[in-house]
Short mmCIF file of C-alpha atoms and ligand atoms in Angstrom, two decimals:
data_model
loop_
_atom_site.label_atom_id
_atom_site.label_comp_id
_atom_site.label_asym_id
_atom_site.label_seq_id
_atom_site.Cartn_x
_atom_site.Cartn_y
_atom_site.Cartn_z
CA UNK A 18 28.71 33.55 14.04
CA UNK A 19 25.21 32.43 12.12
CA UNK A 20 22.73 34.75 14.51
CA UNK A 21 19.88 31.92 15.45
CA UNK A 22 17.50 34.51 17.08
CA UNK A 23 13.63 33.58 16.18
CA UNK A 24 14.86 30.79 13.66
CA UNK A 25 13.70 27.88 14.98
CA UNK A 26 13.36 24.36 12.30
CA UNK A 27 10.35 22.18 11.54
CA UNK A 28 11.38 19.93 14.07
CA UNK A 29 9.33 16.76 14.57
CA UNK A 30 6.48 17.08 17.02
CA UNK A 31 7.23 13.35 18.14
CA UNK A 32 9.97 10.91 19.52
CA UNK A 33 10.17 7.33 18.53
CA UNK A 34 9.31 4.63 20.72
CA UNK A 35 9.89 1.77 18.07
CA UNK A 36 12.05 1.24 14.94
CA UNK A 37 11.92 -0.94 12.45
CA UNK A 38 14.97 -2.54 11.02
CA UNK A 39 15.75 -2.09 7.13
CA UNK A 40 17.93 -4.43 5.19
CA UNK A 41 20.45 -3.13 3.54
CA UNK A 42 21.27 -4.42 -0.29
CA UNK A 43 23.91 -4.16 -2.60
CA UNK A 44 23.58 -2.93 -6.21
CA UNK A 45 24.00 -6.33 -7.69
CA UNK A 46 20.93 -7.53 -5.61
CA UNK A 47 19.29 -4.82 -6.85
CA UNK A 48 19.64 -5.26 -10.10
CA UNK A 49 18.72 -8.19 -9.97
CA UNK A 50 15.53 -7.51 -8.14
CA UNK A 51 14.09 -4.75 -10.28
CA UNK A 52 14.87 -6.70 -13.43
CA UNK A 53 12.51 -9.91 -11.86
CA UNK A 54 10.03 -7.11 -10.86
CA UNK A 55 10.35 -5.63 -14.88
CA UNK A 56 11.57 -2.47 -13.93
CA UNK A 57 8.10 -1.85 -12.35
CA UNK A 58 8.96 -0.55 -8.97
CA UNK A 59 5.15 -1.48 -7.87
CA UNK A 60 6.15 -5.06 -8.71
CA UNK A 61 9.12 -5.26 -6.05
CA UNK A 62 9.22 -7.06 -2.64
CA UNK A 63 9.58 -4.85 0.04
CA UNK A 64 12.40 -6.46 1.49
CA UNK A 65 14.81 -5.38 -1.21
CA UNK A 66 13.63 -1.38 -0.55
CA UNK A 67 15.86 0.28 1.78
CA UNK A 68 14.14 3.49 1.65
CA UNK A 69 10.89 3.36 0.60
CA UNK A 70 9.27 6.38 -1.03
CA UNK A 71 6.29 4.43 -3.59
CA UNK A 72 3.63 6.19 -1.70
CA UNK A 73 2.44 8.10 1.09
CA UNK A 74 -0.41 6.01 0.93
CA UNK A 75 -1.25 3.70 4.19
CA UNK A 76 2.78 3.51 5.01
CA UNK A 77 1.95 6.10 7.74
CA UNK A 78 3.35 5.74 11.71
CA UNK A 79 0.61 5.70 13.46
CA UNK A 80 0.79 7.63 17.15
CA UNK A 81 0.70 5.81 20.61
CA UNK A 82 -2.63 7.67 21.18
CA UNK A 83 -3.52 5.24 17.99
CA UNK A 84 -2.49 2.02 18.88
CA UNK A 85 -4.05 1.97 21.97
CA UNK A 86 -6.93 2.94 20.14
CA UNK A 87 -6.88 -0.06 18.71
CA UNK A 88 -7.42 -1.93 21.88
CA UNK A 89 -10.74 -0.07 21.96
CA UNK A 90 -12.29 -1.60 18.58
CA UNK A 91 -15.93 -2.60 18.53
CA UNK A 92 -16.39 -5.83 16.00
CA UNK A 93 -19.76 -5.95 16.17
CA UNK A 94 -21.20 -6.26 12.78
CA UNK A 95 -23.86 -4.02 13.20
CA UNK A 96 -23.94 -0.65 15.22
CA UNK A 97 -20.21 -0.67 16.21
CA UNK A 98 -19.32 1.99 18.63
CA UNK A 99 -16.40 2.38 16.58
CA UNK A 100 -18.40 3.69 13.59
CA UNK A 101 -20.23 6.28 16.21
CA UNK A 102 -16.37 7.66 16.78
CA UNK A 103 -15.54 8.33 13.39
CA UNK A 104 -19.23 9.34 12.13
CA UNK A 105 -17.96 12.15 15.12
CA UNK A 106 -14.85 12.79 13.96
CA UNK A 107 -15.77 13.37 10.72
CA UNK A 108 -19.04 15.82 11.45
CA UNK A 109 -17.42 17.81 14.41
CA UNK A 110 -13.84 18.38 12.14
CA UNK A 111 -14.78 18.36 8.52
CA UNK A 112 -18.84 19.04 9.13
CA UNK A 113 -19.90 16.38 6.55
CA UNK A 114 -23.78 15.74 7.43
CA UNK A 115 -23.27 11.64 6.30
CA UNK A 116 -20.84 9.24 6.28
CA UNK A 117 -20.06 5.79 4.85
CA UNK A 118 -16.82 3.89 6.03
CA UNK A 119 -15.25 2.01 3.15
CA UNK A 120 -12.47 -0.50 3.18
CA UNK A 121 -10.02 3.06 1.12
CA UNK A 122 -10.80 5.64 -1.21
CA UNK A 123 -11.05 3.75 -4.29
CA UNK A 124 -13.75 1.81 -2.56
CA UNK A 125 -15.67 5.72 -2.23
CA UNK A 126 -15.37 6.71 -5.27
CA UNK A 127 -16.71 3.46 -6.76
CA UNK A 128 -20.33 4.62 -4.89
CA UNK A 129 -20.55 7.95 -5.00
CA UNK A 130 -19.28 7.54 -8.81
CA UNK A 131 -22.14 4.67 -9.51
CA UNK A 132 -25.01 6.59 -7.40
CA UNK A 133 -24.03 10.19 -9.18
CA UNK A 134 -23.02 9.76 -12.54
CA UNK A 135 -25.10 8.48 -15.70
CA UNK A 136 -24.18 7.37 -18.84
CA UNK A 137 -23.16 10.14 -21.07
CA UNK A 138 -22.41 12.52 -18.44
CA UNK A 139 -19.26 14.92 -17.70
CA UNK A 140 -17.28 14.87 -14.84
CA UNK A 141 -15.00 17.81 -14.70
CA UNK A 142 -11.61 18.17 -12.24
CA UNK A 143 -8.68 19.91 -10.69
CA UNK A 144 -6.52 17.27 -12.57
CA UNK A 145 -7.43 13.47 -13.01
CA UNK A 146 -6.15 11.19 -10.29
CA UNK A 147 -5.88 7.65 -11.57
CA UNK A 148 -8.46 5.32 -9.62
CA UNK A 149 -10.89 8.45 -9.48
CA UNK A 150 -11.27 9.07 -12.85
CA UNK A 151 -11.31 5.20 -13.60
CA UNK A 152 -14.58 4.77 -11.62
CA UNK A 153 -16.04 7.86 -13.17
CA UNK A 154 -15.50 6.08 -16.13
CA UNK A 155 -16.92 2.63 -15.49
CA UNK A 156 -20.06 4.62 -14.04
CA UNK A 157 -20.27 5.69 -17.69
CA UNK A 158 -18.83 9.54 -17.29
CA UNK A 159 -16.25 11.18 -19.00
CA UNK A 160 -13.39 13.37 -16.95
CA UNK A 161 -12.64 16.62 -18.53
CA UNK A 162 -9.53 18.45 -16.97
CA UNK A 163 -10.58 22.30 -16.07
CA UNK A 164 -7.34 22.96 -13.72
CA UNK A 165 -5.43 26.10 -14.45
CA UNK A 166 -2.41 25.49 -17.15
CA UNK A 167 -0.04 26.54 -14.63
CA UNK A 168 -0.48 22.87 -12.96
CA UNK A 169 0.98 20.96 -16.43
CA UNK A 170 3.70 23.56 -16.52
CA UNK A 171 6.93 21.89 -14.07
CA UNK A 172 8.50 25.12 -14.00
CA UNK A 173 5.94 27.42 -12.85
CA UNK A 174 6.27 28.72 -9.29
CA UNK A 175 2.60 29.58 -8.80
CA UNK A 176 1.63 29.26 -5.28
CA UNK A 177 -2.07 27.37 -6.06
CA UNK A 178 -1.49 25.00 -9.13
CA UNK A 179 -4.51 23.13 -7.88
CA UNK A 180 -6.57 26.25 -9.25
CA UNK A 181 -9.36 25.46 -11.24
CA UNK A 182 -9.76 27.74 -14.44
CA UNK A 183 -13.20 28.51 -14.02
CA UNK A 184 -13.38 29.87 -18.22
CA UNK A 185 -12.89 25.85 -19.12
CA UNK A 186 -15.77 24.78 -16.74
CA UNK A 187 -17.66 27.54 -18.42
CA UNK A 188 -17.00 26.25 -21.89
CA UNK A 189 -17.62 23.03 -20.67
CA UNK A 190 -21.53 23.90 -19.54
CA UNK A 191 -21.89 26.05 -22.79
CA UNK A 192 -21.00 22.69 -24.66
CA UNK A 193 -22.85 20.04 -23.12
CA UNK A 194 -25.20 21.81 -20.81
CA UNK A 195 -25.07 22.20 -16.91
CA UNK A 196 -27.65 19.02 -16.53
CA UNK A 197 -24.81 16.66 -18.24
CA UNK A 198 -22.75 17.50 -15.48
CA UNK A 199 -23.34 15.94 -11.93
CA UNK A 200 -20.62 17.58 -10.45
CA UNK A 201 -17.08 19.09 -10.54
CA UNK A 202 -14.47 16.76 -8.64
CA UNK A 203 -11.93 18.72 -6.20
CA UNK A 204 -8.87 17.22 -5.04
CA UNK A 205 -7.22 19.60 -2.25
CA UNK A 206 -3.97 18.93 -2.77
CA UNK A 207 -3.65 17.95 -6.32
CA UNK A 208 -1.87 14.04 -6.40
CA UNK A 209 -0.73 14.43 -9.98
CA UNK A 210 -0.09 18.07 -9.96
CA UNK A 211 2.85 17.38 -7.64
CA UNK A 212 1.13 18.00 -4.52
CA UNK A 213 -0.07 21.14 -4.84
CA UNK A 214 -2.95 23.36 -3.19
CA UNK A 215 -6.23 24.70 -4.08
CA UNK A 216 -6.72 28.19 -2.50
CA UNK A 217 -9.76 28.83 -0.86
CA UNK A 218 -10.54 32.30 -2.59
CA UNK A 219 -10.46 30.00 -5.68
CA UNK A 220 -12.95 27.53 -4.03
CA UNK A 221 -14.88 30.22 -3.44
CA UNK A 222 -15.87 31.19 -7.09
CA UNK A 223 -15.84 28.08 -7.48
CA UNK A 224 -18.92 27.22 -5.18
CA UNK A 225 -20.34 30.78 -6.13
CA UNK A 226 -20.42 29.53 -10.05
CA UNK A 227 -21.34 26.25 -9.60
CA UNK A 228 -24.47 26.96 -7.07
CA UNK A 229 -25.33 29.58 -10.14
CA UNK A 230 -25.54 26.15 -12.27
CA UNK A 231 -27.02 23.89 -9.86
CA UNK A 232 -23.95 21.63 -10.00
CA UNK A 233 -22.39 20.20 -7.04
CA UNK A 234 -18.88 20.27 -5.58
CA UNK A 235 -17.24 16.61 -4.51
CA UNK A 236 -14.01 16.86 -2.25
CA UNK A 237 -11.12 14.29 -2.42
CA UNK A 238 -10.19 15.37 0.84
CA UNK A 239 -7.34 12.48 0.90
CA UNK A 240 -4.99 15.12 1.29
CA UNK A 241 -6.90 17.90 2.86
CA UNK A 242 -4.86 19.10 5.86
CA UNK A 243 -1.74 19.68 4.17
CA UNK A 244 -3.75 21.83 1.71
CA UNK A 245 -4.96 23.83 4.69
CA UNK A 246 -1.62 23.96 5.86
CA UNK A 247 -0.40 25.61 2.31
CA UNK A 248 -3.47 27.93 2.35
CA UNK A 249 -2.34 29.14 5.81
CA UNK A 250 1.55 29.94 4.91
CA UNK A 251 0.41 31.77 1.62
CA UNK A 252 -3.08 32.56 1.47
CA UNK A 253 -3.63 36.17 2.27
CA UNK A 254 -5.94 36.49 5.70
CA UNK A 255 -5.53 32.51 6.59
CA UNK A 256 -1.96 33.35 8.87
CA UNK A 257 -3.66 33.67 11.74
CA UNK A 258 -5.94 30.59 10.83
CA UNK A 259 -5.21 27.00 12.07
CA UNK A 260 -4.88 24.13 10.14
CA UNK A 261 -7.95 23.02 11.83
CA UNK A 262 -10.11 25.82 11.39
CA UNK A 263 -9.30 26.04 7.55
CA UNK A 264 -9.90 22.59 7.06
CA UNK A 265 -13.56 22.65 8.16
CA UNK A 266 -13.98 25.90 5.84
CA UNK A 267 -12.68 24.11 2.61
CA UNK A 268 -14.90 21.34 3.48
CA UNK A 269 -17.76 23.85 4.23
CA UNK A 270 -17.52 24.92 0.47
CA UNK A 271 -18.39 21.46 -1.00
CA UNK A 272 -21.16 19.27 -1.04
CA UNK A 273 -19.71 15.60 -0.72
CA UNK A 274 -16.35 13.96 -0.17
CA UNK A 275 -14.33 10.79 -0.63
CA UNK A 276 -11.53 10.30 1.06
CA UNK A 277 -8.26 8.04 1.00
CA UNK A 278 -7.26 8.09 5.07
CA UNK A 279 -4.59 6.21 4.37
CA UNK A 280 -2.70 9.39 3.62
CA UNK A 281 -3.67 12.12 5.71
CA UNK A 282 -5.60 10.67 8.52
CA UNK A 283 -2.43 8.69 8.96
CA UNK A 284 -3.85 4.82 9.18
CA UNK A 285 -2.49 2.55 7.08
CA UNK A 286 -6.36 1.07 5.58
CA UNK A 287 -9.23 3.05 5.31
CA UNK A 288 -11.37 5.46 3.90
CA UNK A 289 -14.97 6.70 3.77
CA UNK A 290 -17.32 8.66 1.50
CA UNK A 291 -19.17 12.04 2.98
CA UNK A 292 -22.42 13.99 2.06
CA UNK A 293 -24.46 16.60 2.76
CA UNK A 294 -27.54 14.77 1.04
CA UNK A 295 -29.83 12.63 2.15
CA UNK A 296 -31.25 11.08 -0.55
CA UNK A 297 -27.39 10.29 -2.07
CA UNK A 298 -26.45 8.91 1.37
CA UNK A 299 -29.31 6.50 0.96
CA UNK A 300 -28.36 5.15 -1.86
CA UNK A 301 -24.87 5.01 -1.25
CA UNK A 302 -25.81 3.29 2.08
CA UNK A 303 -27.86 0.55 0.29
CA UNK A 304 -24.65 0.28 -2.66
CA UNK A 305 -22.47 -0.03 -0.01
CA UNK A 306 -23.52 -3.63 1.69
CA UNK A 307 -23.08 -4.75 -2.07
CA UNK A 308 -19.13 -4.08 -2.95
CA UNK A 309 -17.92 -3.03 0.33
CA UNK A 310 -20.03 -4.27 4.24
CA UNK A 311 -22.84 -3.64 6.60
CA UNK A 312 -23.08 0.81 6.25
CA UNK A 313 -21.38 0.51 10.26
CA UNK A 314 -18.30 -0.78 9.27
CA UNK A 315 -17.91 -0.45 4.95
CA UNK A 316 -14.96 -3.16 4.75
CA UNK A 317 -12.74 -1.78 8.06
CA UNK A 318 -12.36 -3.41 11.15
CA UNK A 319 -13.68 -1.70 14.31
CA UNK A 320 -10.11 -0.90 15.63
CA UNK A 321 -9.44 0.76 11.96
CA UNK A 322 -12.00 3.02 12.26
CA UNK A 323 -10.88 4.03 16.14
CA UNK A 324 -7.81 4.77 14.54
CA UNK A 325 -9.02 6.76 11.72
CA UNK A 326 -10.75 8.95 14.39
CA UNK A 327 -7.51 9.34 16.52
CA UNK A 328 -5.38 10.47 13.22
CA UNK A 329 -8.04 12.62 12.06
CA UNK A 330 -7.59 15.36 15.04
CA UNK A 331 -3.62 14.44 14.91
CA UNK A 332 -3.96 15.47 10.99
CA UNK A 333 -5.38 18.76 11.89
CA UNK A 334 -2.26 19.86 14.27
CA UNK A 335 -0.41 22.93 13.05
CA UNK A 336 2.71 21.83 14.53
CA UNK A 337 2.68 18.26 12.69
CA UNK A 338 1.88 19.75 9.06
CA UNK A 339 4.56 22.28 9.36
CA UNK A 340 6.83 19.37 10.47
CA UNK A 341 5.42 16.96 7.77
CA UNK A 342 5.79 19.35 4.91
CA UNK A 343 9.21 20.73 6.13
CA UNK A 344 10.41 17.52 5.67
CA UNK A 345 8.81 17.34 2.08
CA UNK A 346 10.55 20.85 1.83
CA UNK A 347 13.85 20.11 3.10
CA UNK A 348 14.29 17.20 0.48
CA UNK A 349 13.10 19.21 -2.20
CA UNK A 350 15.33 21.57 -1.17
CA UNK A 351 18.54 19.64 -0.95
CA UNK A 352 17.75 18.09 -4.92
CA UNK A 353 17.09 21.53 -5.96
CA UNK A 354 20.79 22.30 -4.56
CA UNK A 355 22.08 19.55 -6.62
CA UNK A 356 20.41 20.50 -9.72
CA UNK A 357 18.12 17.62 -10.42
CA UNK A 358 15.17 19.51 -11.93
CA UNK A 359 11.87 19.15 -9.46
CA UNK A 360 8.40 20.41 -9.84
CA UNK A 361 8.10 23.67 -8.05
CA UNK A 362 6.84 24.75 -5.61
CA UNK A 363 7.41 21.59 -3.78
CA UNK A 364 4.72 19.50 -3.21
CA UNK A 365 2.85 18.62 0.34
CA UNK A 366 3.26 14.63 0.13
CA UNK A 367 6.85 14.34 -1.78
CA UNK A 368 8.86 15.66 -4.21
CA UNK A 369 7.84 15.65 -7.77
CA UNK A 370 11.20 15.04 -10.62
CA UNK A 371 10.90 15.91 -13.92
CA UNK A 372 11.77 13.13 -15.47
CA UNK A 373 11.60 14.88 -19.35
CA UNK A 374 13.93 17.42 -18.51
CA UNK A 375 16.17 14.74 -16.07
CA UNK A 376 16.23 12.75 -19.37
CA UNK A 377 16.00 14.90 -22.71
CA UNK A 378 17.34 12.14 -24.36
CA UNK A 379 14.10 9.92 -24.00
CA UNK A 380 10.80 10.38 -25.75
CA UNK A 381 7.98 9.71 -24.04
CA UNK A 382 7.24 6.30 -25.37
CA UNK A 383 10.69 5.21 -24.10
CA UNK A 384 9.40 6.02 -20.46
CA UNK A 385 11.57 8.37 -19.08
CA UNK A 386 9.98 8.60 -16.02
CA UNK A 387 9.44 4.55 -14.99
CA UNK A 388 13.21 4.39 -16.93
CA UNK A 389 14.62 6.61 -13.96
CA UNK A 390 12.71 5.63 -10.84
CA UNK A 391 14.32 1.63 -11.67
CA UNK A 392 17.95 3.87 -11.98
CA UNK A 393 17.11 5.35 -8.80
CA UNK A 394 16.21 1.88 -7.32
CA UNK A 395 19.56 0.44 -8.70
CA UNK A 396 21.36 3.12 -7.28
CA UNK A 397 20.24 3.05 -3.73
CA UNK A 398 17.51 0.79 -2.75
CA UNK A 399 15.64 4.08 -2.74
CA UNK A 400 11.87 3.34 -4.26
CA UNK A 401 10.12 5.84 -6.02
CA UNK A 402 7.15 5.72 -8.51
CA UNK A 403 6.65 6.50 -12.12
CA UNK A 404 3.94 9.42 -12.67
CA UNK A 405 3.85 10.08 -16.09
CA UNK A 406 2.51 8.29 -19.49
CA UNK A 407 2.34 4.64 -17.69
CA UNK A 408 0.42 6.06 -15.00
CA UNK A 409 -1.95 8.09 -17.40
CA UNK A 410 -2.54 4.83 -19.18
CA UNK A 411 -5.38 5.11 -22.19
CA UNK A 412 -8.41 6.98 -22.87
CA UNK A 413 -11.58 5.09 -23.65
CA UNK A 414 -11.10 5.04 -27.27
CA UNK A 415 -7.75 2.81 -26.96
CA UNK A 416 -5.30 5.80 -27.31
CA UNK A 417 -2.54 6.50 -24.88
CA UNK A 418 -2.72 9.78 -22.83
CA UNK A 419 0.26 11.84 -23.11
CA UNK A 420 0.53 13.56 -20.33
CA UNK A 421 2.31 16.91 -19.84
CA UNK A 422 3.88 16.06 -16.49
CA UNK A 423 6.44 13.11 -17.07
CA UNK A 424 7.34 12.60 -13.75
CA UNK A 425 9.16 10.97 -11.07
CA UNK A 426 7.41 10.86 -7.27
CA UNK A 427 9.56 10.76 -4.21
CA UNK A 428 7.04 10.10 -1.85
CA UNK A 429 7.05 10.31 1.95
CA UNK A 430 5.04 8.30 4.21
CA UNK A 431 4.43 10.79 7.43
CA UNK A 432 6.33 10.50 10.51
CA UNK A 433 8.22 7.44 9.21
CA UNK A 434 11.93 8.77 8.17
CA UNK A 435 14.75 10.92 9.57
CA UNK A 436 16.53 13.95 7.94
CA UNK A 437 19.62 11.38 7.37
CA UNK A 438 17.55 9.66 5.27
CA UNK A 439 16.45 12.45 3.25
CA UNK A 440 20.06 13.67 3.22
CA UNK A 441 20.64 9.97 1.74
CA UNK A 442 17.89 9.85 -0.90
CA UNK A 443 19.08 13.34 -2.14
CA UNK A 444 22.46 12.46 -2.61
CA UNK A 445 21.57 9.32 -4.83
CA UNK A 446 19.27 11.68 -6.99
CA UNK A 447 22.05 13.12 -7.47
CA UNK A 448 24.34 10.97 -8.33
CA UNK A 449 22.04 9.12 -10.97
CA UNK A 450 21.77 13.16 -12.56
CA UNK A 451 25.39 12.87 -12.87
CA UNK A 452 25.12 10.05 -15.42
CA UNK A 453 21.65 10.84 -16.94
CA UNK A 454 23.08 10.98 -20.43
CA UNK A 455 23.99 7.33 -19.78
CA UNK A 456 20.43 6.05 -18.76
CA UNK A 457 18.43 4.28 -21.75
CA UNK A 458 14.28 4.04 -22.46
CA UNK A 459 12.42 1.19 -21.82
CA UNK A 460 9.71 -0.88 -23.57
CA UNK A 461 6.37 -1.73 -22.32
CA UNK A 462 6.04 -5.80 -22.94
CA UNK A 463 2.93 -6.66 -20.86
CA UNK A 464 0.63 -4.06 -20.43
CA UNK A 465 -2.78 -4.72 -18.03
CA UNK A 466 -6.35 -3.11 -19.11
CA UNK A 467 -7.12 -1.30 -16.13
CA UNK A 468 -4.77 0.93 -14.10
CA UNK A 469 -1.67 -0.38 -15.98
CA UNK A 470 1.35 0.90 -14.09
CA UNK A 471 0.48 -1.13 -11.00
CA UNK A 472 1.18 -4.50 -13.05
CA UNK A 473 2.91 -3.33 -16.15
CA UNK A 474 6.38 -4.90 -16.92
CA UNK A 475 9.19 -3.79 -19.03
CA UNK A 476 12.67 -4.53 -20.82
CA UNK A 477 15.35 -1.89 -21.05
CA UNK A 478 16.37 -0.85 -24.75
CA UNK A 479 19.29 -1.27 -26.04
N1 LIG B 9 -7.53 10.16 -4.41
C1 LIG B 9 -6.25 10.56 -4.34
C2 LIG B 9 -5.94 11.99 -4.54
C3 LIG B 9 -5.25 9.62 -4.08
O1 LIG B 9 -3.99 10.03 -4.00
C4 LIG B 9 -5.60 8.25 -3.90
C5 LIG B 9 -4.59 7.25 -3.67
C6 LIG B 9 -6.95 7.89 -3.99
C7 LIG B 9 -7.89 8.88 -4.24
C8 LIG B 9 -7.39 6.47 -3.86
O2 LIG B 9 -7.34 6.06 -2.55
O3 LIG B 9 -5.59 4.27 -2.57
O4 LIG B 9 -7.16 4.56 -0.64
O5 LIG B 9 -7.98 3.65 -2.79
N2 LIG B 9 -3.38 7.47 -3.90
C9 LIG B 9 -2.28 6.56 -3.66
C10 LIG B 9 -1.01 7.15 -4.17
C11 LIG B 9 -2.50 5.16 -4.11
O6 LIG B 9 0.02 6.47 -4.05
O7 LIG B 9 -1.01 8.28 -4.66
P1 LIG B 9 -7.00 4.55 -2.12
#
């Protein structure tokens, strides 16, 4: 007999008191469907996904505790109560001085992006993420990757891939001078890394250095709780920490944010930028009625930003990351088992496949990765996303980026799916690795300017 004493599973911290029904497809459907969507999985309806895995991004179950929230929204258009409740939330749990609602993250970065950077200037990062380093661009900046080579690498089992190297900032202010550079962008919890963590002893030279230069530190906090909740299971001195309490430190260590809540403030619109500065909140404040609304409301609805408040303090609960990311854990896990070849360690928000060594066979301009996620859709009606070369789309001067990391993202939206399902999802991974050798490339054949994998489409090779 298995002895069971002090093992105890991530169990959900929750019981469900509504479902959703899913329709389920069969594989001639679906191949129809993700040939009319041109094997872009972004481009399918949602009522051909059975399991839906795209994002984590705004396909969050929001709590009871949030819905009736919702009830309490204040619509004025100027001076909502609601904005007083999240202006709270935010100071008291992450200790930001300022804060601008904004209709997402995207819709942050855009300011802060236009009222920091100038023309000319550098903009270096724990790894790009795609909309981020877009508006640093259109502000007239150029993103420079300074995160640690271990991050690129698949295979390598380091515990904080979202490291930054701090030699390649240092080259980086020997080359171009620390007054080119308005500051160094941190994502905790790297997107494109595979969901991996930043550790705060890392963070710490970081600030240390950076203060040294005068440059600032800005914190895409989209994912900032499940970073805390890596930090405490392998950071040495954080066990005794909570999830809370190590939250408000990495925030502590930076000087602005943006953030996404549509991820880990579990909403499913919203966002907001954060700072410590006056004079930056002022002009982000004035920028703000231009692209986004009134400073009080930035684009959200009262009862979205009572919400965002609720999930905020739900975020920060110990016993809802550990069930979150054993969840994450348990699919990667169960892939692992079946040999399909995953990014390791496994990621916080999903599970990251490596679609280059899932498909030797395919060169990178036959992409592998968007290739297998429509295989995967075929299979199952499971609905993953490309994150590779179509997501990297190209640099400035015209030229593809070839990314390192050709890979396949399993998502999963928080609190939303059982373990059957990730039982279900493993075993058609699996199943498509059986007949990799039998999967062919694709070819781009419309291909948008900006952010291309959202409305690119493609033909399959023959
Ligand atoms: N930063 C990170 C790290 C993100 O993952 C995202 C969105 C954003 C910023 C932009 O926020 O979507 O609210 O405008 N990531 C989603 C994803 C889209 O699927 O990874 P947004």
């Amino acid at each position: 007999m298995t002895k069971l004493i002090n093992k105890r599973s991530w169990a959900e911290p929750y019981k469900m008191k509504m479902v959703e029904l899913l329709k389920m497809t069969t594989r001639a459907q679906r191949v129809k469907a993700i040939k009319e969507a041109g094997y872009n999985t972004f481009l399918l309806r949602s009522k051909d996904v059975y399991i839906d895995l795209l994002t984590d991004s705004g396909t969050n179950a929001m709590s009871d505790r949030q819905w009736s929230a919702l009830m309490l929204g204040d619509e004025a258009y100027a001076g909502s109560e609601s904005y007083f409740k999240l202006e709270k939330a935010i100071q008291q749990f992450y200790g930001y001085k300022y804060i601008i609602p904004t209709h997402q993250g995207r819709g942050a970065e855009n300011i802060l992006s236009q009222v920091l950077i100038r023309k000319g200037q550098i903009v270096p990062g724990n790894m790009y993420f795609t909309t981020t380093r877009l508006h640093q661009e259109l502000a007239g900046g150029k993103f420079e990757d300074i995160i640690i080579d271990e991050a690129h690498d698949s295979t390598s089992e380091f515990p904080f891939k979202g490291n930054v190297d701090l030699a390649k900032l240092e080259l980086l202010i020997k080359k171009h001078g620390a007054e080119k550079i308005p500051y160094v962008s941190i994502a905790t919890n790297v997107n494109m890394a595979g969901g991996q963590p930043i550790s705060i002893k890392n963070l710490k030279e970081l600030r240390a250095f950076t203060k040294k230069h005068g440059i600032r530190i800005i914190h895409d906090m989209t994912r900032v709780a499940e970073n805390a909740f890596f930090i405490q299971q392998r950071e040495k001195g954080y066990q005794q920490k909570s999830v809370r309490e190590i939250v408000y430190e990495i925030c502590s260590l930076t000087d602005g944010a943006t953030m996404s809540a549509k991820k880990d403030a579990l909403v499913n619109i919203g966002g907001f930028m954060a700072t410590n500065e006056w004079d930056v909140f002022e002009e982000a404040r004035n920028l703000v009625v231009v692209y986004e609304g009134l400073h009080t409301y930035g684009g959200l609805a009262g009862r979205d930003m009572e919400a965002i408040a609720v999930g905020i303090e739900e975020s920060l609960s110990t016993h809802h990351q550990r069930a979150r990311i054993g969840q994450v854990e348990y699919l990667g896990k169960k892939m692992e088992s079946y040999g399909v070849p995953i990014v390791k360690p496994i990621g916080g928000h999903g599970v990251f496949v490596d679609a280059k060594a899932f498909l030797p066979h395919l060169s990178q301009d036959q992409f592998p990765a968007q290739a297998l996620a429509a295989e995967l859709f075929i299979d199952s009606g499971v609905r993953t996303m490309e994150r590779g070369i179509v997501s990297a789309g190209r640099k400035p001067d015209g030229k593809n980026y070839y990314p390192e990391l050709e890979l396949v993202r399993f998502t999963i939206p928080r609190r939303v799916y059982t373990q059957a399902h990730m039982d279900v999802i493993a075993e058609s991974a699996a199943s498509v690795f059986e007949k990799r050798k039998t999967i062919k490339g694709l070819k781009m054949v419309y291909e948008p300017k900006y952010l291309r994998f959202f409305h690119a489409r493609f033909e399959k090779l023959m």
